[in-house]
Amino acid sequence: MAETKVIMPQMGESIFEGTLTKWLKKPGDQVQRDEPLFEISTDKVDSEIPSPAAGVLQEILVKEGQTVQINTVVAVIGDGSSKPAAKPQEAQPAAKPEEAQPAEKPQETKPAPGPKPETQQAPTPEAPTAAAESIDTETESSDGGRAPTSPLVRKLAKEHGIDLAALAGKGSGINGRITKDDILAYVDKGGAKKPAAAAAPAPPPSIKFSGDVERVPMTTMRKSIAEHMVLSRRTSAHVTTFFEVDCSRIVKGRESLKAEFEKSGVKLTITPFFVQAVVRALQKFPIVNSSVDGDNIVYKRDINIGIAVSLDGGLIVPVIKNAAEKNLLGIAHATNDLGERARTKKLSPDDVKDGTFTITNPGIYGALIGTPIINQPQVAIMGMGAIKKRAVVIDDAIAIRPMIMLSLSFDHRIIDGAIADQFMAEVQKQVESWQS
């Protein structure tokens, strides 16, 4: 048989590299077509990759733990006639597309000496790319509503300490738009202030501990979670509100429907009831189902509910697409399916994208309450605490009820406290008045 090259697949439109975390076969092993061959991890999803052909794993070219670009050949499958390689070859680290080096470095050509024209433009502190110059001439936005500018112009202005308000209405572009040339001319005339010191936070000091320690590198998933959480805290104005909800009706509903759902092959947990309640609340308060894009609010027509699933070493948020079109059985089936595939690394990139609202349930571990971080680019996330029987006052009488604490972390840039509380009051109403 002809040799088959096994390549690093592209696990989504914005994914350009992956980390090969584990080989499930070794050189010389027989493999079947579509049999799991190796595991990869990207910043979107962890997944098992099936063999593209049947045969013998002839050679492994990328070691476990290496990160390589998509379409990189990671192994070769043959008929077993070739001797398998004893050790995998060292693959070069993945390079981003824009950093790829040419095969042969061209000779530099020095320009002929001559007098510089008097009209020669002063050099930019950082030579912008062609794409950046394109943005400068084609993309318009605003700086606090005072001066039409592009991202490149704002970047240059920030680097040179220029207040764009000083140039408002004086730009050489259309309708007084400030261009890159206007910024450079202003710098040449001495109008710029001394560039401010870099605003990037100083890295934390290295850990110093006199006792015995073990230093373990973060996994790809752990690094991705860390980056996303820090980014979210920097992006959104986080505020959290809390509601106590009586779960009597849904607890009884689960008990009455559990056997019926199991006949359909679906395990009914308490989570689908809250997904259903959230969907109905989002339909009444669409701002909670939106995103922020610059100075615009993007309202999502679809309601796609992300459910946080805990994994060894991290968590992932698979998405129930078009949740408003599903009944309780459909939501329960989707929740079970996504959770199982998340734990067995069978999720596809499409399973974890386009979420519009997220639910996380630390209550399964006994937590009573929490303040989860928003899953960007969403604007809210609801946390579920543990359902506990508590003494509550109902019609001036003390009663024992299964109660839960719900939290909503929301982005105060576009959601005011009144809207957030009205949304949660609707969730509470849907849960406490649930009917089969």
Coordinates of C-alpha atoms in Angstrom, one line a residue:
M1 CA 0.0 0.0 0.0
A2 CA 1.0 3.6 -0.5
E3 CA 2.2 5.5 2.5
T4 CA -0.4 7.8 4.2
K5 CA 0.8 11.0 5.8
V6 CA -1.0 11.9 9.0
I7 CA -1.3 15.7 9.4
M8 CA -2.2 18.1 12.3
P9 CA -5.8 19.0 11.5
Q10 CA -7.4 22.4 11.7
M11 CA -9.8 22.4 14.6
G12 CA -11.7 25.6 13.7
E13 CA -11.4 28.6 11.5
S14 CA -9.2 30.7 13.9
I15 CA -7.0 27.8 14.9
F16 CA -3.5 27.7 13.3
E17 CA -1.6 25.3 15.6
G18 CA -2.2 22.5 18.0
T19 CA -0.3 20.7 20.7
L20 CA 0.1 16.9 20.3
T21 CA -0.5 15.8 23.9
K22 CA -0.5 12.0 23.6
W23 CA 0.1 9.2 21.1
L24 CA -2.4 6.3 21.5
K25 CA -0.2 4.0 19.3
K26 CA 3.5 3.4 19.0
P27 CA 5.6 2.8 15.8
G28 CA 4.9 -0.8 14.5
D29 CA 1.4 -0.9 15.9
Q30 CA -1.4 -2.0 13.6
V31 CA -4.1 0.7 13.2
Q32 CA -7.6 0.7 11.7
R33 CA -9.2 3.5 9.7
D34 CA -11.0 6.0 12.1
E35 CA -9.4 4.3 15.2
P36 CA -8.2 7.0 17.7
L37 CA -4.5 7.6 16.9
F38 CA -3.4 10.6 19.0
E39 CA -4.8 13.4 21.2
I40 CA -4.4 17.1 20.6
S41 CA -5.1 20.3 22.5
T42 CA -5.8 23.7 21.1
D43 CA -7.0 27.0 22.7
K44 CA -10.6 25.9 21.8
V45 CA -10.9 22.2 22.4
D46 CA -9.1 18.9 23.4
S47 CA -9.8 16.1 21.0
E48 CA -8.9 12.6 19.9
I49 CA -7.8 12.4 16.2
P50 CA -8.7 9.2 14.3
S51 CA -6.4 7.5 11.9
P52 CA -6.9 8.5 8.3
A53 CA -6.1 5.0 7.0
A54 CA -5.7 1.4 8.0
G55 CA -2.1 0.0 8.2
V56 CA 0.9 0.1 10.4
L57 CA 2.1 3.2 12.2
Q58 CA 5.4 3.4 10.5
E59 CA 6.9 6.5 11.8
I60 CA 6.1 9.2 14.4
L61 CA 7.5 12.7 13.5
V62 CA 6.2 14.8 16.3
K63 CA 6.8 14.1 19.9
E64 CA 4.2 14.4 22.7
G65 CA 4.1 17.9 24.1
Q66 CA 5.2 19.6 20.9
T67 CA 3.1 22.4 19.3
V68 CA 3.1 22.5 15.5
Q69 CA 1.2 24.3 12.7
I70 CA -1.9 22.9 11.1
N71 CA -1.1 20.6 8.1
T72 CA 2.2 19.6 9.6
V73 CA 2.9 15.9 9.0
V74 CA 3.0 14.2 12.4
A75 CA 3.3 10.6 11.4
V76 CA 3.3 8.1 8.5
I77 CA 1.2 5.0 8.1
G78 CA 2.4 2.2 5.8
D79 CA 2.0 -1.5 5.2
G80 CA 4.7 -2.5 7.7
S81 CA 7.4 -3.2 5.2
S82 CA 9.5 -0.3 6.3
K83 CA 11.3 -0.4 9.6
P84 CA 9.6 1.8 12.1
A85 CA 11.7 4.8 13.4
A86 CA 13.1 4.2 16.9
K87 CA 12.5 7.7 18.1
P88 CA 10.3 10.6 16.8
Q89 CA 12.1 13.3 15.0
E90 CA 12.2 16.7 16.5
A91 CA 9.7 19.0 14.8
Q92 CA 10.3 22.7 14.6
P93 CA 8.1 24.9 16.8
A94 CA 5.0 26.2 15.1
A95 CA 5.5 29.6 13.5
K96 CA 2.7 32.0 13.0
P97 CA 1.8 32.5 9.3
E98 CA 3.1 36.1 9.3
E99 CA 6.5 34.9 10.8
A100 CA 7.3 32.2 8.3
Q101 CA 10.8 32.7 6.9
P102 CA 11.6 32.4 3.2
A103 CA 13.7 29.4 2.0
E104 CA 16.5 31.6 0.8
K105 CA 17.4 35.0 2.2
P106 CA 17.6 37.6 -0.7
Q107 CA 20.5 39.9 -0.9
E108 CA 20.0 43.4 0.4
T109 CA 20.2 46.1 -2.3
K110 CA 21.5 49.4 -1.1
P111 CA 19.9 52.4 -2.7
A112 CA 22.1 54.7 -4.7
P113 CA 23.3 57.6 -2.6
G114 CA 21.7 61.0 -3.2
P115 CA 20.3 64.0 -1.5
K116 CA 17.1 63.4 0.5
P117 CA 14.1 65.3 -0.9
E118 CA 12.9 68.1 1.3
T119 CA 9.4 66.7 1.3
Q120 CA 10.6 63.3 2.5
Q121 CA 8.2 62.0 5.3
A122 CA 9.7 61.4 8.7
P123 CA 10.0 57.8 9.6
T124 CA 7.4 56.2 11.8
P125 CA 8.5 54.9 15.2
E126 CA 7.2 51.5 14.3
A127 CA 6.9 50.7 10.6
P128 CA 3.2 49.7 10.2
T129 CA 2.3 46.7 8.2
A130 CA 0.4 46.9 4.9
A131 CA -2.7 45.7 6.7
A132 CA -2.4 48.5 9.3
E133 CA -2.1 51.1 6.6
S134 CA -5.2 49.7 5.0
I135 CA -7.0 50.1 8.2
D136 CA -5.8 53.6 8.5
T137 CA -7.3 54.6 5.2
E138 CA -10.5 52.4 5.2
T139 CA -11.6 52.1 8.8
E140 CA -13.2 54.9 10.7
S141 CA -14.1 55.0 14.4
S142 CA -14.1 57.7 17.0
D143 CA -12.1 58.7 20.0
G144 CA -14.6 59.6 22.7
G145 CA -16.8 61.1 19.9
R146 CA -14.3 63.9 19.5
A147 CA -12.1 63.1 16.5
P148 CA -12.6 60.5 13.7
T149 CA -9.6 58.2 13.8
S150 CA -8.4 54.7 12.9
P151 CA -6.8 52.1 15.2
L152 CA -3.4 52.9 13.8
V153 CA -3.8 56.6 14.4
R154 CA -4.9 56.0 18.0
K155 CA -1.9 53.7 18.5
L156 CA 0.6 56.3 17.2
A157 CA -1.1 59.0 19.2
K158 CA -0.8 57.0 22.4
E159 CA 2.9 56.2 21.7
H160 CA 3.7 59.9 21.4
G161 CA 1.4 61.2 24.2
I162 CA -0.8 63.1 21.8
D163 CA -4.3 64.2 22.8
L164 CA -6.3 63.7 19.7
A165 CA -8.8 66.3 20.9
A166 CA -6.1 68.9 20.0
L167 CA -6.3 67.9 16.4
A168 CA -10.1 67.5 16.2
G169 CA -11.4 69.1 13.0
K170 CA -7.9 69.8 11.7
G171 CA -7.2 66.5 10.0
S172 CA -6.2 66.3 6.3
G173 CA -8.6 63.4 5.6
I174 CA -12.3 63.5 4.6
N175 CA -14.5 65.5 6.9
G176 CA -11.4 66.5 9.0
R177 CA -10.5 62.9 9.7
I178 CA -7.1 62.6 11.4
T179 CA -4.6 60.5 9.3
K180 CA -1.3 58.9 10.1
D181 CA 0.4 61.8 8.2
D182 CA -1.2 64.3 10.5
I183 CA 0.2 62.5 13.5
L184 CA 3.7 62.4 12.1
A185 CA 3.6 66.0 11.0
Y186 CA 2.5 67.0 14.5
V187 CA 5.4 65.0 16.0
D188 CA 7.8 66.7 13.6
K189 CA 6.6 70.1 14.8
G190 CA 7.3 69.2 18.4
G191 CA 3.7 68.9 19.4
A192 CA 4.0 65.5 21.0
K193 CA 4.7 65.0 24.7
K194 CA 7.3 62.6 26.0
P195 CA 6.0 59.1 25.4
A196 CA 4.5 57.6 28.5
A197 CA 6.0 54.6 30.2
A198 CA 4.6 51.3 29.1
A199 CA 1.3 50.6 30.9
A200 CA 1.8 46.8 30.9
P201 CA 1.8 45.4 34.4
A202 CA 5.1 44.2 35.8
P203 CA 5.4 40.5 35.9
P204 CA 5.0 39.0 39.3
P205 CA 8.2 38.1 41.1
S206 CA 9.5 34.5 40.8
I207 CA 8.3 32.2 43.5
K208 CA 10.8 31.8 46.3
F209 CA 10.2 29.1 48.9
S210 CA 12.7 27.4 51.1
G211 CA 10.8 24.1 51.3
D212 CA 10.6 21.2 48.9
V213 CA 8.6 22.1 45.7
E214 CA 7.6 20.5 42.4
R215 CA 7.5 22.8 39.3
V216 CA 5.0 21.5 36.7
P217 CA 4.4 23.4 33.4
M218 CA 0.8 24.5 32.7
T219 CA -1.1 22.4 30.1
T220 CA -2.3 24.1 26.9
M221 CA -5.8 24.1 28.3
R222 CA -4.7 25.6 31.7
K223 CA -2.8 28.4 29.9
S224 CA -5.8 29.1 27.7
I225 CA -8.1 29.3 30.7
A226 CA -5.7 31.6 32.5
E227 CA -5.5 34.0 29.6
H228 CA -9.2 34.1 29.0
M229 CA -10.0 34.8 32.6
V230 CA -7.5 37.6 32.9
L231 CA -8.8 39.1 29.6
S232 CA -12.4 38.9 30.8
R233 CA -11.6 40.7 34.1
R234 CA -9.8 43.5 32.1
T235 CA -12.6 43.7 29.5
S236 CA -15.9 43.7 31.4
A237 CA -17.0 45.7 34.4
H238 CA -18.0 42.7 36.5
V239 CA -20.9 43.1 39.0
T240 CA -22.6 40.1 40.7
T241 CA -26.2 39.9 42.0
F242 CA -27.7 37.0 44.1
F243 CA -31.1 35.4 44.3
E244 CA -32.5 32.7 46.6
V245 CA -34.9 30.4 44.7
D246 CA -37.3 27.7 45.9
C247 CA -36.8 24.5 43.9
S248 CA -39.8 22.6 45.3
R249 CA -41.6 22.4 41.9
I250 CA -38.7 21.3 39.8
V251 CA -37.5 18.8 42.4
K252 CA -40.9 17.2 42.3
G253 CA -41.0 17.5 38.5
R254 CA -37.7 15.7 38.2
E255 CA -38.9 12.9 40.4
S256 CA -42.1 12.4 38.3
L257 CA -40.3 12.6 34.9
K258 CA -37.1 10.7 35.7
A259 CA -38.4 7.2 34.8
E260 CA -40.0 8.5 31.6
F261 CA -36.9 10.2 30.4
E262 CA -34.8 7.1 31.2
K263 CA -37.0 5.1 28.8
S264 CA -35.8 7.6 26.1
G265 CA -32.2 7.0 27.1
V266 CA -31.9 10.4 28.8
K267 CA -30.7 11.0 32.4
L268 CA -32.7 13.9 33.8
T269 CA -30.7 16.2 36.2
I270 CA -31.8 19.5 37.7
T271 CA -29.7 21.6 35.2
P272 CA -32.1 21.4 32.2
F273 CA -34.8 23.0 34.3
F274 CA -32.6 26.0 34.9
V275 CA -31.6 26.1 31.2
Q276 CA -35.2 26.3 30.3
A277 CA -35.9 29.1 32.8
V278 CA -32.9 31.0 31.6
V279 CA -34.0 30.7 27.9
R280 CA -37.4 32.2 28.8
A281 CA -35.8 35.0 30.7
L282 CA -33.4 35.8 27.9
Q283 CA -36.4 36.1 25.5
K284 CA -37.8 38.8 27.8
F285 CA -34.4 40.6 28.4
P286 CA -32.4 40.2 25.1
I287 CA -29.7 42.6 26.3
V288 CA -28.4 39.8 28.5
N289 CA -28.0 37.7 25.4
S290 CA -25.8 40.3 23.6
S291 CA -22.2 41.2 23.2
V292 CA -20.2 44.5 23.1
D293 CA -18.4 45.4 19.8
G294 CA -16.6 48.7 20.2
D295 CA -19.4 51.3 20.7
N296 CA -22.1 48.9 19.5
I297 CA -24.3 46.4 21.2
V298 CA -24.7 43.2 19.2
Y299 CA -28.1 41.4 20.0
K300 CA -28.0 37.7 19.2
R301 CA -31.2 36.3 17.7
D302 CA -30.2 32.7 18.6
I303 CA -30.1 31.6 22.2
N304 CA -27.1 29.3 22.6
I305 CA -26.5 28.2 26.2
G306 CA -23.0 27.2 27.3
I307 CA -22.7 24.6 30.1
A308 CA -19.4 24.6 32.0
V309 CA -18.1 21.0 32.3
S310 CA -15.3 20.2 34.7
L311 CA -12.4 18.1 33.3
D312 CA -9.1 16.9 34.7
G313 CA -6.9 19.9 34.8
G314 CA -9.5 22.5 33.6
L315 CA -12.9 23.0 32.3
I316 CA -14.6 23.5 28.9
V317 CA -17.9 25.1 27.9
P318 CA -19.8 23.1 25.2
V319 CA -22.8 24.9 23.8
I320 CA -26.5 23.9 23.4
K321 CA -27.4 25.5 20.1
N322 CA -30.8 27.1 19.5
A323 CA -31.9 26.2 23.1
A324 CA -35.2 28.1 22.6
E325 CA -36.3 25.6 20.1
K326 CA -35.9 22.6 22.5
N327 CA -38.3 21.3 25.1
L328 CA -37.1 19.9 28.4
L329 CA -36.3 16.5 26.9
G330 CA -34.3 18.0 24.1
I331 CA -32.4 20.2 26.5
A332 CA -31.7 17.2 28.8
H333 CA -30.5 15.1 25.9
A334 CA -28.2 17.9 24.6
T335 CA -26.8 18.5 28.1
N336 CA -26.0 14.8 28.6
D337 CA -24.5 14.4 25.1
L338 CA -22.2 17.4 25.3
G339 CA -21.1 16.6 28.9
E340 CA -20.2 13.0 27.9
R341 CA -18.4 14.0 24.7
A342 CA -16.5 16.7 26.7
R343 CA -15.2 14.2 29.2
T344 CA -14.2 11.7 26.5
K345 CA -12.6 14.3 24.3
K346 CA -15.1 13.8 21.4
L347 CA -16.1 17.5 21.0
S348 CA -15.7 19.2 17.7
P349 CA -14.8 22.9 17.4
D350 CA -18.4 23.7 16.5
D351 CA -19.5 22.3 19.8
V352 CA -17.8 25.0 21.8
K353 CA -18.4 28.1 19.7
D354 CA -21.1 30.8 19.4
G355 CA -22.4 30.6 23.0
T356 CA -24.5 33.6 24.0
F357 CA -24.9 32.9 27.7
T358 CA -23.2 30.5 30.1
I359 CA -24.4 28.5 33.1
T360 CA -21.9 27.0 35.6
N361 CA -22.8 24.7 38.4
P362 CA -20.3 24.6 41.3
G363 CA -23.2 23.4 43.5
I364 CA -22.5 19.8 42.4
Y365 CA -19.4 20.0 44.7
G366 CA -21.3 21.5 47.6
A367 CA -20.7 25.2 47.0
L368 CA -23.5 27.4 48.2
I369 CA -22.7 30.5 46.1
G370 CA -20.0 31.9 43.7
T371 CA -19.1 34.8 41.6
P372 CA -18.1 33.3 38.2
I373 CA -16.1 35.3 35.6
I374 CA -17.9 36.2 32.4
N375 CA -17.2 34.0 29.3
Q376 CA -16.1 36.5 26.7
P377 CA -17.5 37.9 24.4
Q378 CA -20.8 37.2 26.4
V379 CA -22.0 39.8 28.9
A380 CA -23.4 37.5 31.7
I381 CA -22.9 34.1 33.4
M382 CA -25.2 32.4 35.9
G383 CA -23.8 30.3 38.8
M384 CA -25.8 27.6 40.5
G385 CA -25.2 26.7 44.1
A386 CA -26.1 23.5 45.9
I387 CA -29.8 22.8 46.5
K388 CA -30.1 22.6 50.3
K389 CA -33.2 22.1 52.5
R390 CA -33.6 25.3 54.6
A391 CA -36.2 26.8 56.9
V392 CA -38.0 29.6 55.1
V393 CA -41.0 31.8 56.0
I394 CA -44.0 31.2 53.8
D395 CA -47.2 33.1 54.6
D396 CA -46.0 33.9 58.1
A397 CA -45.3 30.2 58.7
I398 CA -41.9 28.4 58.9
A399 CA -41.6 25.7 56.2
I400 CA -38.8 23.4 55.0
R401 CA -38.0 23.9 51.3
P402 CA -35.2 22.8 48.9
M403 CA -33.5 26.2 48.2
I404 CA -30.7 27.3 45.9
M405 CA -28.6 30.4 45.7
L406 CA -28.2 31.7 42.1
S407 CA -25.6 34.3 41.1
L408 CA -25.5 36.4 38.0
S409 CA -22.2 38.1 37.1
F410 CA -22.9 40.7 34.4
D411 CA -21.1 43.3 32.4
H412 CA -22.1 46.7 33.9
R413 CA -20.9 48.5 30.7
I414 CA -24.3 47.7 29.1
I415 CA -26.4 45.9 31.8
D416 CA -27.6 48.0 34.7
G417 CA -28.3 46.5 38.0
A418 CA -32.1 47.0 37.6
I419 CA -32.1 44.9 34.3
A420 CA -29.9 42.2 35.9
D421 CA -32.2 41.9 38.8
Q422 CA -35.3 41.8 36.6
F423 CA -33.7 39.1 34.5
M424 CA -33.0 37.0 37.6
A425 CA -36.4 37.7 39.0
E426 CA -37.8 36.2 35.8
V427 CA -35.5 33.1 36.2
Q428 CA -36.8 32.8 39.8
K429 CA -40.4 33.0 38.6
Q430 CA -39.9 30.4 35.9
V431 CA -38.4 27.9 38.4
E432 CA -40.8 28.5 41.3
S433 CA -43.9 28.3 39.0
W434 CA -42.7 25.4 36.8
Q435 CA -45.3 23.1 35.4
S436 CA -45.0 19.9 33.5

